[in-house]
Amino acid sequence: MTAASPWEDELQADFVPSADADLPSGLASLIEPEVIMQGLESDSELSSDSDEEDNDDFLDGDEEQVRGEDSDGENSDEDPDIFDWESFKAPGLSASDQLGEEYEREAAVIAHKLTAYDLAICRAFSFKVRSNLTDKAFKMTPFAFPQNPPLPALDGICSRVNFLSGFKPQIYDCCVNSCLCFVGRHENLTKCHYCNEPRWRANGKARKKFTYIPIIPRLVAFAGNRDMAEQQQYRANHVHTPGITTDVFDGQHYRSLRTKHVEINGQKLPHKHFEDRRDVALGASWDGFAPFKRRKKTAWPLILFNYDLPPELRFLLEYILALGVIPGPNKPKDSDSFLWPAIQELLRLAAGVRAFDVLSGKLFALRAYLILVFGDIPAVSMFMRMKGNNGISPCRMCKIVGLRIPGACGTVHYVPLDRSCHPEVRANRSAIKVYDAGNLPLRTHDEIIAQGKEVEAAVTTAQADRLAKKYGVKGVPLLSYLPSLSFPQSFGYDFMHLIWENLIKNLVLLWTGEFKGLDDGREDYELSKAVWEVIATETASASDTIPSAYGSRIPNIAKDRSNVSAEMWSFWTLYLGPVLLRRRFKHVKYYRHFIRLVRLLNLCLKFEITDDEIESI
């Protein structure tokens, strides 16, 4: 499952953290990433496009510009190979690795025995991190909670915790506008080749940095911690029941991986995916968010989930593996460059790294595989290197072709199944008139990679743009180097964004006559302003008698919907909506339509779902 890519550089051997780094038990959950947000309030702002996709427009008189014309001299990013593949070819443990087993066994016994003073330091650090305490407020805690001997200042506490953890975050230069990270093929650039902003200040220091938190030391620490090692037995103990899905391990992708040997850069390794009970399954999630009220600037958190943990634990904050935050202020132009450190580690983990299993008391080759990536539509499109929902070929799963709105001069496309009356379709005899929703032309992994290679092999920029618009693929994603990912099956849109942040919000806008200036046409489903205000008032008052265990208090949704969270929309849709909307519509069919939606959502949210139910969805 190899792929050609413009990422053409040698992997730096001293870049990857040591596989045998020790992390004392209990501290992994305390280490939080240093969120680098420098420059978010910079005077030189670029417009934010975190929620936008590429707009495909026709090329009118584009010059046949030769691609990569600025890729020589001091800003060259062309090197012979993307990774040092030799560093990933030695699975298992060497003889020298195994010689240290007795030392690891003895170290595991004393790893938990921190001094009382170190424990006090760790508790203070944990208190600050978990409570989001400001530095100013934290400096006042010695007066409220005196300690004898007194704890060091905040800098000293952070320094000590950093020492006890056994590993450090990795700091990389990045573009001041977050276009790219200066790693890999960009390592030797002196300026960003997207915005031309210089990399360094006059004093030689980087203008902005990206902080990356290594994966390997934390997974090694989990294997050496008895509590975590026992909790991570969930995957190994999971038993698949045919016809029933209860977890990701019942999915076709995971079960298919278990039958395949790991393959890195075309070389098949001796082991199969997940053949060891201690192998770790990982899922990734990333999404852009606007940290300030004006929402003009964005940052992009990168996190991993440990699927070896039980479902009731894996999504809790203390078990989430934070990789870092792409600092903003804009959506990255080269998102792969920010993933480059993680891909290196994941390739090492696919081959195997040295770790100590506290349960068996033996050294072993720890392996971990990224099997799922999810986020909202812009995030998934960005990391798959696809055009996204505004493109001519917008779908990541199928090859349906988008159409322009007749008579409109915009570049946005839409994808009706029945397009037989559209002027463009009627004028083209070979165009598909009607798509069968149950039999759409699906994309395949090999096809996506081949199309990405074709785009990157284009001689001119104009040719590359034409191919990208035709295929909906802008290049070969760096994630395609991971043997455990399958394009597009491994890339899903998360339920929160798809339903609670989009579908339900848009449905409410439709009911209230506020959806993109559209009226109800030949139908009559709009609710009057007075009726909606009554529903909103009853929504707010209902919170007085609903226990807080059910969720956050829902405000008046007619006055200000900007502060209504996905959790609130979820509770309103599933529990309040069916009651409050009853007999509110002029025709009962609209209420019945909503109830059918609620039943469908409840089916999707079941902890156990059958194949027949999946088929019905």
CSV table of N, CA and C in Angstrom, one decimal, residues 34 103 113 163 246 256 285 373 384 456 520 530:
chain,number,residue,atom,x,y,z
A,34,GLU,N,1.4,21.7,24.9
A,34,GLU,CA,1.5,23.1,25.0
A,34,GLU,C,0.9,23.7,23.8
A,103,TYR,N,16.5,-5.6,33.9
A,103,TYR,CA,16.5,-4.2,34.4
A,103,TYR,C,15.1,-3.6,34.3
A,113,LYS,N,7.0,4.1,42.8
A,113,LYS,CA,7.4,4.6,44.2
A,113,LYS,C,8.0,5.9,44.1
A,163,PHE,N,10.6,16.2,33.8
A,163,PHE,CA,11.7,15.3,34.1
A,163,PHE,C,11.1,13.9,34.5
A,246,THR,N,-21.1,-4.2,18.0
A,246,THR,CA,-21.1,-3.5,19.3
A,246,THR,C,-20.0,-2.6,19.4
A,256,SER,N,-10.8,-7.5,8.5
A,256,SER,CA,-10.0,-7.7,7.3
A,256,SER,C,-8.5,-7.5,7.6
A,285,SER,N,-8.9,12.0,15.3
A,285,SER,CA,-9.9,13.0,15.1
A,285,SER,C,-9.2,14.3,15.1
A,373,VAL,N,-10.0,7.5,10.9
A,373,VAL,CA,-9.8,8.9,11.0
A,373,VAL,C,-11.2,9.6,10.8
A,384,MET,N,-7.6,13.9,3.6
A,384,MET,CA,-7.6,13.0,2.5
A,384,MET,C,-7.1,13.6,1.2
A,456,GLU,N,-0.2,14.7,-9.1
A,456,GLU,CA,1.2,15.2,-8.7
A,456,GLU,C,2.2,15.0,-9.8
A,520,ASP,N,-41.2,27.7,1.7
A,520,ASP,CA,-41.7,26.3,1.8
A,520,ASP,C,-42.2,25.8,0.4
A,530,ALA,N,-44.8,33.1,16.3
A,530,ALA,CA,-45.4,32.9,17.6
A,530,ALA,C,-45.3,31.5,18.1
